[in-house]
Amino acid sequence: NRKGGFHPITETMYFLEEIFTDMGFDIADGPEAELTYYNFDALNIPKSHPSRDMQDTFYFNSSLILRTQTSPVQIRYMKDKKPPFRMVCPGKVYRSDYDATHSPMFHQLEGLMIGKNISFANLKAILMEFVKKTFGDKKVRFRPHFFPFTEPSAEMDVEFVTEKGTKWLEIMGCGMVDPAGLTE
């Protein structure tokens, strides 16, 4: 419902939010300057994980950083809400990574759906609807992938036909959250 006059990235984020609110998801927000507890510890990211290194994360001090992902928003949301629920958390994230293909600040949108009898088929259906509303009627593929906190996990690609033939564009990683990771 927020139309026109915004920066293209802001308009894109509002567009994506609308897709998910139309599918019954809440929009959640959280701080960009985040406690290491929410960004790492509450997500069971070990102290020895490379993402905690100074060369990968912007630290203010030992307990405050610029968030490296929007996952801390999911932790904060789960502290306030009881299942079942559907939520997405769009926002800026920061990583100490800068070259021709990386920016130290970028936008991310993560989602979480918790309830009874939710399967990978539900995840695929939601993501295919997302692709249809975002890119139109395109073929998609899910490729098995490893993410440490989801099982099963996949990379999702969208097919584009060009003058040079068919190309696949990777648009996201996805997976089922391990319920063991949801206990505190």
CSV table of C-alpha atoms in Angstrom, one decimal:
chain,number,residue,atom,x,y,z
A,1,ASN,CA,0.0,0.0,0.0
A,2,ARG,CA,3.1,2.3,0.0
A,3,LYS,CA,3.2,3.5,-3.6
A,4,GLY,CA,5.7,5.6,-5.4
A,5,GLY,CA,8.3,8.1,-4.5
A,6,PHE,CA,10.7,5.8,-2.7
A,7,HIS,CA,14.2,4.7,-3.5
A,8,PRO,CA,14.1,1.6,-5.8
A,9,ILE,CA,15.4,-0.7,-3.0
A,10,THR,CA,12.8,0.6,-0.6
A,11,GLU,CA,10.1,0.1,-3.2
A,12,THR,CA,11.3,-3.4,-3.8
A,13,MET,CA,11.4,-4.2,-0.1
A,14,TYR,CA,7.8,-2.9,0.3
A,15,PHE,CA,6.8,-5.0,-2.7
A,16,LEU,CA,8.2,-8.1,-1.2
A,17,GLU,CA,6.6,-7.4,2.2
A,18,GLU,CA,3.2,-7.0,0.4
A,19,ILE,CA,3.7,-10.4,-1.3
A,20,PHE,CA,4.2,-12.1,2.1
A,21,THR,CA,1.5,-10.2,4.0
A,22,ASP,CA,-1.0,-11.3,1.3
A,23,MET,CA,0.0,-14.9,2.2
A,24,GLY,CA,-0.7,-14.3,5.9
A,25,PHE,CA,2.8,-13.4,7.1
A,26,ASP,CA,3.6,-10.8,9.8
A,27,ILE,CA,6.4,-8.3,9.0
A,28,ALA,CA,8.9,-8.1,11.9
A,29,ASP,CA,11.7,-5.6,12.4
A,30,GLY,CA,14.7,-5.4,14.7
A,31,PRO,CA,17.7,-3.3,15.4
A,32,GLU,CA,20.6,-3.0,13.0
A,33,ALA,CA,23.0,-2.5,15.9
A,34,GLU,CA,22.5,-5.9,17.5
A,35,LEU,CA,23.7,-7.7,20.6
A,36,THR,CA,26.0,-10.6,19.8
A,37,TYR,CA,23.6,-12.8,21.9
A,38,TYR,CA,20.8,-12.4,19.4
A,39,ASN,CA,23.1,-12.5,16.3
A,40,PHE,CA,25.2,-15.5,17.3
A,41,ASP,CA,24.6,-17.1,20.7
A,42,ALA,CA,20.8,-17.5,20.5
A,43,LEU,CA,21.3,-19.0,17.0
A,44,ASN,CA,23.7,-21.6,18.4
A,45,ILE,CA,26.6,-20.2,16.3
A,46,PRO,CA,29.7,-21.5,18.1
A,47,LYS,CA,32.4,-19.1,19.4
A,48,SER,CA,34.8,-20.6,16.9
A,49,HIS,CA,32.6,-19.9,13.8
A,50,PRO,CA,34.3,-17.7,11.2
A,51,SER,CA,31.4,-15.3,11.0
A,52,ARG,CA,32.3,-14.1,14.4
A,53,ASP,CA,35.8,-13.0,13.3
A,54,MET,CA,36.7,-9.3,13.1
A,55,GLN,CA,37.3,-9.6,9.4
A,56,ASP,CA,33.6,-10.8,8.8
A,57,THR,CA,31.7,-8.7,11.3
A,58,PHE,CA,31.6,-5.0,12.2
A,59,TYR,CA,32.0,-4.8,16.0
A,60,PHE,CA,31.3,-1.8,18.2
A,61,ASN,CA,32.5,-3.8,21.2
A,62,SER,CA,32.5,-7.4,22.4
A,63,SER,CA,28.7,-7.5,22.8
A,64,LEU,CA,27.4,-5.1,20.2
A,65,ILE,CA,27.7,-5.4,16.4
A,66,LEU,CA,26.1,-4.4,13.1
A,67,ARG,CA,23.8,-7.4,12.5
A,68,THR,CA,25.2,-9.9,9.9
A,69,GLN,CA,21.8,-11.4,9.1
A,70,THR,CA,18.1,-10.8,9.9
A,71,SER,CA,17.9,-14.0,11.9
A,72,PRO,CA,18.2,-12.1,15.2
A,73,VAL,CA,14.8,-10.6,14.4
A,74,GLN,CA,13.4,-14.2,14.3
A,75,ILE,CA,14.8,-14.8,17.8
A,76,ARG,CA,13.2,-11.6,19.1
A,77,TYR,CA,9.9,-12.4,17.4
A,78,MET,CA,9.8,-15.9,18.9
A,79,LYS,CA,10.3,-14.5,22.4
A,80,ASP,CA,7.1,-12.5,22.0
A,81,LYS,CA,4.9,-14.8,19.9
A,82,LYS,CA,3.6,-18.3,20.4
A,83,PRO,CA,3.2,-20.7,17.5
A,84,PRO,CA,1.6,-21.1,15.1
A,85,PHE,CA,2.9,-18.1,13.2
A,86,ARG,CA,4.3,-16.9,9.9
A,87,MET,CA,6.7,-14.0,9.7
A,88,VAL,CA,9.2,-12.4,7.5
A,89,CYS,CA,12.0,-10.0,8.6
A,90,PRO,CA,13.3,-7.7,5.8
A,91,GLY,CA,16.2,-5.4,6.5
A,92,LYS,CA,19.7,-4.2,6.1
A,93,VAL,CA,22.6,-6.4,7.1
A,94,TYR,CA,26.3,-5.8,7.3
A,95,ARG,CA,29.3,-7.9,6.6
A,96,SER,CA,32.9,-6.8,6.3
A,97,ASP,CA,33.1,-7.9,2.7
A,98,TYR,CA,33.8,-5.6,-0.1
A,99,ASP,CA,34.8,-6.4,-3.7
A,100,ALA,CA,33.4,-6.3,-7.2
A,101,THR,CA,30.6,-8.7,-6.2
A,102,HIS,CA,30.0,-7.9,-2.5
A,103,SER,CA,28.9,-4.8,-0.6
A,104,PRO,CA,29.4,-4.3,3.1
A,105,MET,CA,25.7,-3.5,3.5
A,106,PHE,CA,22.9,-5.3,1.7
A,107,HIS,CA,19.2,-6.1,2.1
A,108,GLN,CA,18.0,-9.5,3.2
A,109,LEU,CA,14.6,-11.0,3.8
A,110,GLU,CA,14.2,-14.1,5.9
A,111,GLY,CA,11.1,-15.9,6.8
A,112,LEU,CA,10.0,-18.3,9.5
A,113,MET,CA,6.8,-20.4,9.7
A,114,ILE,CA,6.1,-22.5,12.8
A,115,GLY,CA,3.1,-24.8,13.3
A,116,LYS,CA,1.9,-28.3,13.2
A,117,ASN,CA,2.2,-30.5,10.0
A,118,ILE,CA,4.4,-28.0,8.1
A,119,SER,CA,6.6,-29.7,5.5
A,120,PHE,CA,9.0,-28.9,2.8
A,121,ALA,CA,6.1,-29.1,0.4
A,122,ASN,CA,4.6,-26.0,2.2
A,123,LEU,CA,7.9,-24.2,1.9
A,124,LYS,CA,8.1,-25.0,-1.8
A,125,ALA,CA,4.5,-23.8,-2.4
A,126,ILE,CA,5.1,-20.5,-0.6
A,127,LEU,CA,8.3,-19.9,-2.4
A,128,MET,CA,6.8,-20.8,-5.8
A,129,GLU,CA,4.0,-18.3,-5.2
A,130,PHE,CA,6.6,-15.7,-4.2
A,131,VAL,CA,8.4,-16.3,-7.5
A,132,LYS,CA,5.2,-16.1,-9.5
A,133,LYS,CA,4.3,-12.7,-7.9
A,134,THR,CA,7.9,-11.4,-8.2
A,135,PHE,CA,9.1,-12.7,-11.6
A,136,GLY,CA,6.0,-13.9,-13.3
A,137,ASP,CA,5.3,-17.4,-14.6
A,138,LYS,CA,8.9,-18.9,-14.5
A,139,LYS,CA,10.3,-22.3,-14.0
A,140,VAL,CA,12.0,-22.9,-10.7
A,141,ARG,CA,14.4,-25.5,-9.4
A,142,PHE,CA,15.4,-26.5,-5.9
A,143,ARG,CA,19.0,-27.9,-5.6
A,144,PRO,CA,20.1,-29.7,-2.4
A,145,HIS,CA,22.4,-27.6,-0.4
A,146,PHE,CA,24.0,-27.6,3.1
A,147,PHE,CA,23.1,-24.9,5.6
A,148,PRO,CA,24.1,-25.6,9.2
A,149,PHE,CA,20.8,-24.8,10.8
A,150,THR,CA,18.2,-26.2,8.3
A,151,GLU,CA,17.5,-29.8,7.1
A,152,PRO,CA,16.5,-30.4,4.4
A,153,SER,CA,18.1,-27.3,2.8
A,154,ALA,CA,18.1,-26.1,-0.8
A,155,GLU,CA,19.2,-23.3,-3.2
A,156,MET,CA,16.3,-22.0,-5.3
A,157,ASP,CA,16.9,-20.9,-8.9
A,158,VAL,CA,14.6,-19.2,-11.4
A,159,GLU,CA,14.9,-19.8,-15.2
A,160,PHE,CA,15.4,-17.0,-17.6
A,161,VAL,CA,15.4,-17.4,-21.4
A,162,THR,CA,17.9,-15.0,-23.1
A,163,GLU,CA,19.1,-14.7,-26.7
A,164,LYS,CA,22.0,-16.9,-25.7
A,165,GLY,CA,19.7,-19.6,-24.3
A,166,THR,CA,18.3,-20.7,-20.9
A,167,LYS,CA,20.0,-19.3,-17.8
A,168,TRP,CA,19.3,-20.1,-14.2
A,169,LEU,CA,19.5,-17.4,-11.5
A,170,GLU,CA,20.1,-18.4,-7.9
A,171,ILE,CA,17.7,-16.3,-5.8
A,172,MET,CA,17.8,-17.7,-2.3
A,173,GLY,CA,18.7,-20.4,0.1
A,174,CYS,CA,15.9,-22.1,2.0
A,175,GLY,CA,15.3,-25.0,4.4
A,176,MET,CA,13.4,-26.4,7.3
A,177,VAL,CA,14.6,-25.2,10.7
A,178,ASP,CA,15.8,-27.9,13.0
A,179,PRO,CA,13.4,-27.9,15.9
A,180,ALA,CA,16.3,-28.7,18.3
A,181,GLY,CA,17.6,-25.2,17.5
A,182,LEU,CA,14.4,-23.6,18.7
A,183,THR,CA,14.8,-24.5,22.3
A,184,GLU,CA,16.4,-22.2,24.8
